[in-house]
C-alpha cells in the first residue's frame, strides 16, 4: 500500500462539502456545521506532523471531525447546556393561532423521514464519488450536481465531447456498482 | 438498423442528461427491446439519475469556502 500524504491547500475544494454534509446529518445545524468543518481543517493542519500516512486524507479528517461532533454532544448534555432553553418554533410562530397545529406531526405523512434519508443518500453518493479517479469525479460533479453544459465542461477541462462522455460513462458505471444495492431497490 | 451495445450505452448516458436526440432515443429503445444486458444497464442508469436528483446536498457557498481557505492559509503560515 502506498503511504498517503497531506495536501492542505486542496482540502477545502476536495473535502469541505463532504465534511459539511457529514456534520449536518449528525447535528442538523448549518451554522454549527460550518464552524466545525473550519475547526477540523485548522486542527488537521496543526496535527499534520503526527499524520502517519496509513489512512487516506479524508478518513483522517473525518476522524478529527467525529471527535469534534462528540464534544458538541457532550457540551449540549452538560449541566450548563441543559440549562439553556432551546425552543424551535416554526417560522410562522408569530401568526399566533396555528403554531401548535403546525408543530404537530402529520399522522398521514409517509414523507417524514425523507429529508434525513436524502441527506444520507447524498453522503453515500459523495462517498462513492470520492472513490473515483479525480478527473472522473470532477466531470461527474460538474455534469450531474452542478448541471453544467457539456460544452462548458469541455472548455474548462480542455477535453473533447466524446472524451467527456467516456469519462461520464466510467464514472456512472463505477457509481452504480459502488452504491449499495439497497439504494437501487 | 441495429446499434451496438457501446452505442446504446452512450445514448443511454446522454439520455440521462437530456442530450440524446430523438433518433438516438428511438434507436436505444429498439436496442433495449432485444438486449437484456443493456436493459439492465439502462434501468440502473436511470435509477442513478433519480437518486442523484433526490439526494440532498448541502453545498457550502463559495464565499464560505474562500473564507475557509484564507483562514487555513493564515494558520499554515504561522
Short mmCIF file of N, CA, C and O in Angstrom, two decimals, chain A residues 140 143-145 147-148 150 165 168-169 171-173 176 184, chain B residues 8-21 24-25 28 32 38-53:
data_model
loop_
_atom_site.label_atom_id
_atom_site.label_comp_id
_atom_site.label_asym_id
_atom_site.label_seq_id
_atom_site.Cartn_x
_atom_site.Cartn_y
_atom_site.Cartn_z
N UNK A 140 -18.03 14.23 -13.34
CA UNK A 140 -19.35 13.79 -12.89
C UNK A 140 -20.04 14.87 -12.06
O UNK A 140 -21.23 15.14 -12.23
N UNK A 143 -21.14 17.80 -14.25
CA UNK A 143 -22.27 17.45 -15.11
C UNK A 143 -23.54 17.21 -14.29
O UNK A 143 -24.61 17.70 -14.61
N UNK A 144 -23.42 16.44 -13.21
CA UNK A 144 -24.61 15.98 -12.50
C UNK A 144 -25.04 16.92 -11.39
O UNK A 144 -26.21 17.30 -11.31
N UNK A 145 -24.12 17.28 -10.51
CA UNK A 145 -24.52 18.12 -9.38
C UNK A 145 -24.66 19.57 -9.79
O UNK A 145 -25.55 20.25 -9.33
N UNK A 147 -24.94 20.57 -12.90
CA UNK A 147 -25.75 20.67 -14.11
C UNK A 147 -25.14 21.53 -15.20
O UNK A 147 -25.85 22.22 -15.92
N UNK A 148 -23.83 21.48 -15.33
CA UNK A 148 -23.17 22.30 -16.35
C UNK A 148 -23.37 21.72 -17.74
O UNK A 148 -23.59 20.53 -17.91
N UNK A 150 -22.38 20.41 -21.42
CA UNK A 150 -21.25 19.64 -21.93
C UNK A 150 -20.16 20.55 -22.50
O UNK A 150 -18.98 20.40 -22.20
N UNK A 165 -17.91 12.06 -22.63
CA UNK A 165 -18.92 11.02 -22.45
C UNK A 165 -18.29 9.69 -22.02
O UNK A 165 -18.92 8.93 -21.28
N UNK A 168 -17.81 10.20 -18.34
CA UNK A 168 -19.11 10.11 -17.66
C UNK A 168 -19.54 8.64 -17.56
O UNK A 168 -20.01 8.19 -16.51
N UNK A 169 -19.34 7.92 -18.65
CA UNK A 169 -19.74 6.52 -18.66
C UNK A 169 -18.99 5.74 -17.58
O UNK A 169 -19.59 4.97 -16.82
N UNK A 171 -17.55 6.89 -14.89
CA UNK A 171 -17.96 7.35 -13.56
C UNK A 171 -19.31 6.74 -13.18
O UNK A 171 -19.48 6.21 -12.08
N UNK A 172 -20.25 6.78 -14.10
CA UNK A 172 -21.58 6.27 -13.78
C UNK A 172 -21.55 4.77 -13.52
O UNK A 172 -22.20 4.28 -12.60
N UNK A 173 -20.78 4.04 -14.33
CA UNK A 173 -20.70 2.59 -14.11
C UNK A 173 -20.10 2.29 -12.74
O UNK A 173 -20.58 1.42 -12.01
N UNK A 176 -22.63 3.04 -10.04
CA UNK A 176 -23.69 2.04 -9.96
C UNK A 176 -23.23 0.84 -9.15
O UNK A 176 -24.00 0.28 -8.38
N UNK A 184 -30.86 0.82 -4.82
CA UNK A 184 -31.41 0.53 -6.14
C UNK A 184 -32.68 -0.29 -6.09
O UNK A 184 -33.21 -0.66 -7.11
N UNK B 8 -25.40 1.97 -27.63
CA UNK B 8 -26.59 2.01 -26.78
C UNK B 8 -26.25 2.62 -25.43
O UNK B 8 -26.98 3.47 -24.91
N UNK B 9 -25.11 2.20 -24.87
CA UNK B 9 -24.70 2.74 -23.57
C UNK B 9 -24.46 4.23 -23.67
O UNK B 9 -24.86 5.01 -22.80
N UNK B 10 -23.83 4.64 -24.77
CA UNK B 10 -23.54 6.05 -24.99
C UNK B 10 -24.84 6.86 -25.06
O UNK B 10 -25.00 7.88 -24.37
N UNK B 11 -25.78 6.39 -25.85
CA UNK B 11 -27.06 7.09 -25.98
C UNK B 11 -27.79 7.12 -24.64
O UNK B 11 -28.44 8.10 -24.27
N UNK B 12 -27.67 6.01 -23.91
CA UNK B 12 -28.34 5.92 -22.62
C UNK B 12 -27.77 6.96 -21.65
O UNK B 12 -28.52 7.63 -20.94
N UNK B 13 -26.45 7.11 -21.65
CA UNK B 13 -25.84 8.13 -20.79
C UNK B 13 -26.30 9.52 -21.19
O UNK B 13 -26.64 10.34 -20.33
N UNK B 14 -26.33 9.76 -22.50
CA UNK B 14 -26.74 11.09 -22.96
C UNK B 14 -28.20 11.36 -22.58
O UNK B 14 -28.57 12.47 -22.24
N UNK B 15 -28.99 10.31 -22.64
CA UNK B 15 -30.40 10.46 -22.29
C UNK B 15 -30.56 10.91 -20.84
O UNK B 15 -31.47 11.66 -20.51
N UNK B 16 -29.66 10.46 -19.97
CA UNK B 16 -29.74 10.84 -18.56
C UNK B 16 -29.63 12.34 -18.37
O UNK B 16 -30.06 12.89 -17.37
N UNK B 17 -28.96 12.98 -19.31
CA UNK B 17 -28.79 14.43 -19.21
C UNK B 17 -29.61 15.16 -20.27
O UNK B 17 -29.31 16.30 -20.62
N UNK B 18 -30.62 14.45 -20.79
CA UNK B 18 -31.47 15.02 -21.85
C UNK B 18 -30.66 15.52 -23.04
O UNK B 18 -30.97 16.55 -23.61
N UNK B 19 -29.64 14.78 -23.38
CA UNK B 19 -28.83 15.22 -24.50
C UNK B 19 -28.82 14.22 -25.64
O UNK B 19 -27.99 14.28 -26.53
N UNK B 20 -29.75 13.24 -25.58
CA UNK B 20 -29.86 12.30 -26.69
C UNK B 20 -30.88 12.85 -27.68
O UNK B 20 -31.91 13.38 -27.28
N UNK B 21 -30.59 12.73 -28.95
CA UNK B 21 -31.53 13.21 -29.96
C UNK B 21 -32.70 12.24 -30.05
O UNK B 21 -32.65 11.13 -29.54
N UNK B 24 -31.65 9.01 -31.64
CA UNK B 24 -30.86 8.21 -30.69
C UNK B 24 -31.75 7.52 -29.68
O UNK B 24 -31.55 6.35 -29.34
N UNK B 25 -32.76 8.25 -29.20
CA UNK B 25 -33.66 7.65 -28.22
C UNK B 25 -34.44 6.49 -28.82
O UNK B 25 -34.65 5.46 -28.18
N UNK B 28 -32.13 3.57 -29.27
CA UNK B 28 -31.89 2.97 -27.96
C UNK B 28 -33.05 2.09 -27.54
O UNK B 28 -32.87 0.94 -27.13
N UNK B 32 -32.97 -1.85 -26.64
CA UNK B 32 -33.31 -2.36 -25.31
C UNK B 32 -34.34 -3.48 -25.37
O UNK B 32 -34.40 -4.34 -24.49
N UNK B 38 -28.21 -4.67 -21.88
CA UNK B 38 -28.36 -3.22 -21.96
C UNK B 38 -29.60 -2.73 -21.22
O UNK B 38 -29.60 -1.64 -20.67
N UNK B 39 -30.66 -3.54 -21.19
CA UNK B 39 -31.83 -3.08 -20.41
C UNK B 39 -31.48 -3.01 -18.94
O UNK B 39 -31.93 -2.12 -18.24
N UNK B 40 -30.67 -3.96 -18.48
CA UNK B 40 -30.23 -3.93 -17.09
C UNK B 40 -29.44 -2.67 -16.81
O UNK B 40 -29.72 -1.95 -15.84
N UNK B 41 -28.50 -2.39 -17.69
CA UNK B 41 -27.68 -1.18 -17.54
C UNK B 41 -28.55 0.05 -17.56
O UNK B 41 -28.43 0.94 -16.73
N UNK B 42 -29.47 0.08 -18.51
CA UNK B 42 -30.31 1.25 -18.68
C UNK B 42 -31.17 1.53 -17.45
O UNK B 42 -31.30 2.68 -17.02
N UNK B 43 -31.73 0.46 -16.85
CA UNK B 43 -32.61 0.75 -15.72
C UNK B 43 -31.80 1.18 -14.50
O UNK B 43 -32.20 2.05 -13.75
N UNK B 44 -30.59 0.60 -14.34
CA UNK B 44 -29.74 1.05 -13.23
C UNK B 44 -29.29 2.49 -13.45
O UNK B 44 -29.24 3.29 -12.52
N UNK B 45 -28.98 2.78 -14.68
CA UNK B 45 -28.51 4.12 -15.02
C UNK B 45 -29.59 5.16 -14.75
O UNK B 45 -29.33 6.22 -14.18
N UNK B 46 -30.81 4.83 -15.12
CA UNK B 46 -31.93 5.73 -14.88
C UNK B 46 -32.15 5.92 -13.39
O UNK B 46 -32.41 7.02 -12.91
N UNK B 47 -32.01 4.82 -12.66
CA UNK B 47 -32.18 4.88 -11.21
C UNK B 47 -31.10 5.77 -10.58
O UNK B 47 -31.38 6.54 -9.66
N UNK B 48 -29.89 5.68 -11.10
CA UNK B 48 -28.81 6.52 -10.59
C UNK B 48 -29.14 8.00 -10.78
O UNK B 48 -28.93 8.81 -9.87
N UNK B 49 -29.68 8.33 -11.92
CA UNK B 49 -30.08 9.71 -12.17
C UNK B 49 -31.12 10.17 -11.15
O UNK B 49 -31.03 11.25 -10.58
N UNK B 50 -32.07 9.27 -10.92
CA UNK B 50 -33.13 9.55 -9.96
C UNK B 50 -32.53 9.78 -8.56
O UNK B 50 -32.88 10.72 -7.86
N UNK B 51 -31.62 8.89 -8.17
CA UNK B 51 -31.01 9.00 -6.85
C UNK B 51 -30.25 10.32 -6.72
O UNK B 51 -30.35 11.00 -5.70
N UNK B 52 -29.52 10.68 -7.76
CA UNK B 52 -28.74 11.91 -7.69
C UNK B 52 -29.64 13.13 -7.56
O UNK B 52 -29.30 14.09 -6.88
N UNK B 53 -30.79 13.10 -8.22
CA UNK B 53 -31.64 14.28 -8.14
C UNK B 53 -32.40 14.31 -6.81
O UNK B 53 -32.81 15.35 -6.35
#
